[in-house]
PDB file of C-alpha atoms in Angstrom:
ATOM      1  CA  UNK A 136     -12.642  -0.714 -16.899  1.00  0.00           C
ATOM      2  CA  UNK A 137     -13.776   2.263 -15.559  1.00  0.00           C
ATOM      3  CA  UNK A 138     -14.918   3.381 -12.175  1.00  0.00           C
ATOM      4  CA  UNK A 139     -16.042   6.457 -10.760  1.00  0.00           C
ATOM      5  CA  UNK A 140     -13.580   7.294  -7.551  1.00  0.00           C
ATOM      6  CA  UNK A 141     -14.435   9.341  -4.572  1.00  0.00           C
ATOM      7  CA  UNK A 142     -11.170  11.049  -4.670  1.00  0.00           C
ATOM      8  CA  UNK A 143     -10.110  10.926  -8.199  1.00  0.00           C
ATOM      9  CA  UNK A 144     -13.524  11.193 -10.127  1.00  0.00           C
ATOM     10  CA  UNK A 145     -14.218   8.827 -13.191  1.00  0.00           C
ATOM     11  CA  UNK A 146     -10.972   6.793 -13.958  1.00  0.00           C
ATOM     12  CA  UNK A 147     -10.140   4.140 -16.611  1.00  0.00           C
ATOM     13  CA  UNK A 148      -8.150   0.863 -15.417  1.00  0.00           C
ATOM     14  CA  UNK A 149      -6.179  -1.201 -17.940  1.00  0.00           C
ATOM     15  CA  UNK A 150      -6.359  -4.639 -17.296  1.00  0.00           C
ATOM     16  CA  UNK A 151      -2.603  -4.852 -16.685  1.00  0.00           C
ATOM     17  CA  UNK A 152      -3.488  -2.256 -13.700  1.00  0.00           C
ATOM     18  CA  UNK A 153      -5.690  -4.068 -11.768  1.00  0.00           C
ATOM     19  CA  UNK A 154      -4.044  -6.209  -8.381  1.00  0.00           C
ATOM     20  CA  UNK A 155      -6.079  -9.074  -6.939  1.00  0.00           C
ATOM     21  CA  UNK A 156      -5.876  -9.693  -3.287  1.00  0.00           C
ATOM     22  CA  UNK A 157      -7.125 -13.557  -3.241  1.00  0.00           C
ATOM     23  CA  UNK A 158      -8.079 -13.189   0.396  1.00  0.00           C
ATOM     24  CA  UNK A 159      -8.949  -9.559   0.403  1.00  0.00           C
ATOM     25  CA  UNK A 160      -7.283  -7.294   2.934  1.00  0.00           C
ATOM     26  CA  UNK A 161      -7.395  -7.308   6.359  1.00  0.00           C
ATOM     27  CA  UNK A 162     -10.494  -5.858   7.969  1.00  0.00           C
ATOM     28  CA  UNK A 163     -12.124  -5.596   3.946  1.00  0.00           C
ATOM     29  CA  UNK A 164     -12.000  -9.393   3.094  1.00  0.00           C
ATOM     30  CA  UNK A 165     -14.585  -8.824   0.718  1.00  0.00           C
ATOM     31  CA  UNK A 166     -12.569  -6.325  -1.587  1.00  0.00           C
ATOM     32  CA  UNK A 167     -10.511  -8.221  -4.357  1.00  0.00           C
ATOM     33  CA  UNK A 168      -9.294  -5.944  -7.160  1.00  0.00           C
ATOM     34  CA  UNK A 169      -7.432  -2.653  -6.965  1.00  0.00           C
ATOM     35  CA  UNK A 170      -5.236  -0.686  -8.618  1.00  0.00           C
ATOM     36  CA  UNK A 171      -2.689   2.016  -7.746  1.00  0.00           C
ATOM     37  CA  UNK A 172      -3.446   5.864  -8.170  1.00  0.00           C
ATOM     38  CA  UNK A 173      -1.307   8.732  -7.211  1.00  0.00           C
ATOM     39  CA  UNK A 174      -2.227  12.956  -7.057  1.00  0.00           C
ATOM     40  CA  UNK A 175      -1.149  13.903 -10.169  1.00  0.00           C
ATOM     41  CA  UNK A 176      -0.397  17.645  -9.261  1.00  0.00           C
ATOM     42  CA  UNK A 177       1.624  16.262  -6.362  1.00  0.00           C
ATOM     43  CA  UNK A 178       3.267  13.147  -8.011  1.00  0.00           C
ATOM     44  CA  UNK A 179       4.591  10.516  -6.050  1.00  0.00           C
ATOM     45  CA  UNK A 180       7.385  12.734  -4.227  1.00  0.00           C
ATOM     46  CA  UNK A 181       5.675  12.703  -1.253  1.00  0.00           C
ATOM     47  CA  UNK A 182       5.212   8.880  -1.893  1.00  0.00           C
ATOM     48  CA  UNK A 183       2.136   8.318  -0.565  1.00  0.00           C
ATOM     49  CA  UNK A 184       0.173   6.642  -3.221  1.00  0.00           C
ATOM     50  CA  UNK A 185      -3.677   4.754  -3.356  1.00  0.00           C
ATOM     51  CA  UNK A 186      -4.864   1.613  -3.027  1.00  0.00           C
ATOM     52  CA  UNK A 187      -8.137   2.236  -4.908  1.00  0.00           C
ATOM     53  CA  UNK A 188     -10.597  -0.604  -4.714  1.00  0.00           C
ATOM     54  CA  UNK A 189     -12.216  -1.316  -7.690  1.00  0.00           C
ATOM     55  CA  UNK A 190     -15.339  -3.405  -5.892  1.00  0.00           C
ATOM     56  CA  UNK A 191     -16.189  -0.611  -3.777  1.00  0.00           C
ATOM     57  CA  UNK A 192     -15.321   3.073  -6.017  1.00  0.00           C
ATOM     58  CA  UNK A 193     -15.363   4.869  -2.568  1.00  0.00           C
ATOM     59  CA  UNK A 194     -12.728   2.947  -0.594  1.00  0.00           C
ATOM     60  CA  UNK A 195      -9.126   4.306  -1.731  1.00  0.00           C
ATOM     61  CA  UNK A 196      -5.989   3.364   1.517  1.00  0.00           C
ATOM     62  CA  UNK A 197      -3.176   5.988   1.674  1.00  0.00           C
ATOM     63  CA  UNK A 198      -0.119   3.158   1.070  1.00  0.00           C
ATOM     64  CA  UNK A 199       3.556   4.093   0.928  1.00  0.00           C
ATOM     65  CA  UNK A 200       6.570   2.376   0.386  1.00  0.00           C
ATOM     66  CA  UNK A 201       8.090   1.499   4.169  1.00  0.00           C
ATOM     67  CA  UNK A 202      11.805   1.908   3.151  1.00  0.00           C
ATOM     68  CA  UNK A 203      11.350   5.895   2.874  1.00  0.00           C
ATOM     69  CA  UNK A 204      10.499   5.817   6.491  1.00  0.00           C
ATOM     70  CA  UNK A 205      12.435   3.121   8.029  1.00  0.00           C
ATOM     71  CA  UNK A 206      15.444   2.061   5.528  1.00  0.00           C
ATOM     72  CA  UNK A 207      16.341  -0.845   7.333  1.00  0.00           C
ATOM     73  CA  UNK A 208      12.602  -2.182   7.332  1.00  0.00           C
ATOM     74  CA  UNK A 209      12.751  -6.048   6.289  1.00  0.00           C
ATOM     75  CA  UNK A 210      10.127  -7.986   8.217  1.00  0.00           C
ATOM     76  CA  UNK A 211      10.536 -11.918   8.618  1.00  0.00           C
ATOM     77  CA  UNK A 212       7.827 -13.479   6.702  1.00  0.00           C
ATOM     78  CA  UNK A 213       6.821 -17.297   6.658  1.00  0.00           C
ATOM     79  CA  UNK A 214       7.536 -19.061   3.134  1.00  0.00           C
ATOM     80  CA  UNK A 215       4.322 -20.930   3.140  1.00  0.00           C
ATOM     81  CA  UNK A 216       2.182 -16.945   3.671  1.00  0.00           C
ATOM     82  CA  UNK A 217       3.458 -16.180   0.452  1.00  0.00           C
ATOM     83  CA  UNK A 218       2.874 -19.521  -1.287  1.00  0.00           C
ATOM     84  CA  UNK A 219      -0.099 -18.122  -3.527  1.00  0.00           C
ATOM     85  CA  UNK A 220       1.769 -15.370  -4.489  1.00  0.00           C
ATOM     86  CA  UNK A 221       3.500 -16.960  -7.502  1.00  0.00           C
ATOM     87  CA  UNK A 222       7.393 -16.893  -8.035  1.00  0.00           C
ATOM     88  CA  UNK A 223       8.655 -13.158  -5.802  1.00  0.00           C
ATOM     89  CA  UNK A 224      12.420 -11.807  -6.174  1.00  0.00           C
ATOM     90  CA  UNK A 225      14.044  -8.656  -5.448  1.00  0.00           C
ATOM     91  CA  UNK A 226      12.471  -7.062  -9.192  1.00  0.00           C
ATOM     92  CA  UNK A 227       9.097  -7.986  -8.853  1.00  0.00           C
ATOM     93  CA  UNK A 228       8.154  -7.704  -5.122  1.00  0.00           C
ATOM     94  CA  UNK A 229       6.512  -4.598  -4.639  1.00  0.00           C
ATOM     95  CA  UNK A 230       6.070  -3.772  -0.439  1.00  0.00           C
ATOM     96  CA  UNK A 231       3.715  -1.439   0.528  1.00  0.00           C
ATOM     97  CA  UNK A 232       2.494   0.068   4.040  1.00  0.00           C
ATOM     98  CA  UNK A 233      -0.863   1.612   4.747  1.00  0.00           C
ATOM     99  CA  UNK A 234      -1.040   5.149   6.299  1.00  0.00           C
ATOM    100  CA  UNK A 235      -2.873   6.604   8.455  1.00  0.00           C
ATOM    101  CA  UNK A 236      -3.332  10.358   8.296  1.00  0.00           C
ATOM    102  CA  UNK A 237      -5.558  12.191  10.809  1.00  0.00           C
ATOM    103  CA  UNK A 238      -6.935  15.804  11.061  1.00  0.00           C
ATOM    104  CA  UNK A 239      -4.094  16.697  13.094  1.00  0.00           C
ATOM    105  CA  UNK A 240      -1.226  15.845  10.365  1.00  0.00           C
ATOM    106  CA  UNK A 241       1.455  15.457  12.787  1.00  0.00           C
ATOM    107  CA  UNK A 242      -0.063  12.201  14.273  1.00  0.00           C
ATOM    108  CA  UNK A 243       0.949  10.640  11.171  1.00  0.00           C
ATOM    109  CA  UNK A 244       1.518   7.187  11.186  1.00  0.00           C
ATOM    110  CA  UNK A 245       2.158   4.187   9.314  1.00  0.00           C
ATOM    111  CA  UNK A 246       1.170   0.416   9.769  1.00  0.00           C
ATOM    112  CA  UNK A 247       4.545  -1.693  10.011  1.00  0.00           C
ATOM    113  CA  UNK A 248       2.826  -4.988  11.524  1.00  0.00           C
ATOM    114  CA  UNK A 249       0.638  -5.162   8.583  1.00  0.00           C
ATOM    115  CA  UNK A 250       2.721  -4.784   4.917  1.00  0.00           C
ATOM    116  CA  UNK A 251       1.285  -5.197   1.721  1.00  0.00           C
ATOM    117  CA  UNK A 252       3.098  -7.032  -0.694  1.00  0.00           C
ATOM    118  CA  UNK A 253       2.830  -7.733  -3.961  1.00  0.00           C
ATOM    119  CA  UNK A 254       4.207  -9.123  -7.182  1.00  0.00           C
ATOM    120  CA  UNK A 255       3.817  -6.892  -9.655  1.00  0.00           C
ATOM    121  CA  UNK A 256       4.816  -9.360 -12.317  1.00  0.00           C
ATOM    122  CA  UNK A 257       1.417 -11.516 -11.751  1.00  0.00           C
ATOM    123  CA  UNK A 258      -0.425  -8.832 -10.355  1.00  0.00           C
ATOM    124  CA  UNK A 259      -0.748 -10.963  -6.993  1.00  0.00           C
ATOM    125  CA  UNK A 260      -0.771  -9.066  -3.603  1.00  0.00           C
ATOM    126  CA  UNK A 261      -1.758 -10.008  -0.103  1.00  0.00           C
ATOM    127  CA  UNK A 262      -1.619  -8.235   3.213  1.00  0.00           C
ATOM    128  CA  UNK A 263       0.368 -10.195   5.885  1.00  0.00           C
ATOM    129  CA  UNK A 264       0.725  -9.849   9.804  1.00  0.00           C
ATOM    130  CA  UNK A 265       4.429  -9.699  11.125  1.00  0.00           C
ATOM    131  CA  UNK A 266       4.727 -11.598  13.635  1.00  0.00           C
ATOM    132  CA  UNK A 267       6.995 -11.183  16.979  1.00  0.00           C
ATOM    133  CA  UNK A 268       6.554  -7.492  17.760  1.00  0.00           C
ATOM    134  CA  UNK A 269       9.483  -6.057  16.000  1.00  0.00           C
ATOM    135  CA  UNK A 270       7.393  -3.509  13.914  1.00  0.00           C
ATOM    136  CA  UNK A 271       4.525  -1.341  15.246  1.00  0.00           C
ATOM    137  CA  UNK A 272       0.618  -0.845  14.274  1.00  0.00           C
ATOM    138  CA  UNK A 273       1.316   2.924  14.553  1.00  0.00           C
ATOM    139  CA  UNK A 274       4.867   3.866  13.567  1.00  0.00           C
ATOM    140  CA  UNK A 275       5.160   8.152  13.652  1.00  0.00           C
ATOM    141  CA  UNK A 276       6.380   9.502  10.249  1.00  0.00           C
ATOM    142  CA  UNK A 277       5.399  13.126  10.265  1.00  0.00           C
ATOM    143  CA  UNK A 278       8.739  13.925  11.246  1.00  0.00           C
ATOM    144  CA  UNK A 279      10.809  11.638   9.107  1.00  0.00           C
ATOM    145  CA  UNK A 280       8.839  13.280   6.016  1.00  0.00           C
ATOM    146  CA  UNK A 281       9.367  16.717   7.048  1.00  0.00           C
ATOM    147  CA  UNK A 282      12.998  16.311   7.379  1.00  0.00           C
ATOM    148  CA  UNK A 283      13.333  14.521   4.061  1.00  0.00           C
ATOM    149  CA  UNK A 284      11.353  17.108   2.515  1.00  0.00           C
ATOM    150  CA  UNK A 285      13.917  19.648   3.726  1.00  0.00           C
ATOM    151  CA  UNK A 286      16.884  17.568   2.901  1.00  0.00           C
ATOM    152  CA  UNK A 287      15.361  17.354  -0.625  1.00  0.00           C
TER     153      UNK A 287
END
């Protein structure tokens, strides 16, 4: 398949590449397929990555993987939310945040209520709502990356 991105330009999708979101994501429930795209001059160090919607070429979410931010990130999630996700375990659960990145850089956040997951086995993904308050909309990361960045 290929699609012409507004931030990457004309792109070709294997099949194997492409994630279906059954119910769409939250706020979109009308988008279905994507696939995941990274800069390639900056690589995935910074590990912010793309959700790039292949219905709509120009909507691509800034996702990252929640652990680099918050180790000890492990939401409680209801069995039955997961159900049409096909079988998950700890090597084929993929769990993703979306980011939010302003003008002003250091109001950085990430989206801890609202994870992404997905088995990358089936190519299966959802986005769920944590319930109970534990994790915030808008959790600050700007300094947490600058500080691993130096550590690095």
């Amino acid at each position: 398949m290929r699609i012409n991105t507004k931030a990457f330009g004309e792109i070709e999708i294997s099949d194997d590449k492409i994630i279906t979101f059954e119910k769409g994501i939250i706020g979109f429930p009308e988008l279905k397929k994507f696939t995941l795209l990274h800069d390639e001059e900056r690589g995935t160090s910074a590990g912010i990555r793309f959700l790039q919607s292949l219905d709509e070429a120009s909507f691509a979410m800034p996702v990252m993987d929640p652990l680099i931010v918050m180790p000890d990130y492990d939401p409680t999630v209801e069995d039955e939310l997961l159900a049409d996700m096909g079988s998950l375990s700890d090597e084929n659960i993929l769990v993703l945040v979306t980011v939010t990145v302003p003008s002003d850089l250091t109001q950085m956040t990430v989206n801890l209520q609202g994870p992404i997951i997905i088995n990358v086995d089936e190519r299966k993904a959802c986005q769920l709502i944590v319930e109970g308050g534990t994790y915030p909309v808008k959790f600050p990361i700007y300094d947490i990356l600058q500080a691993r960045k130096a550590g690095e």
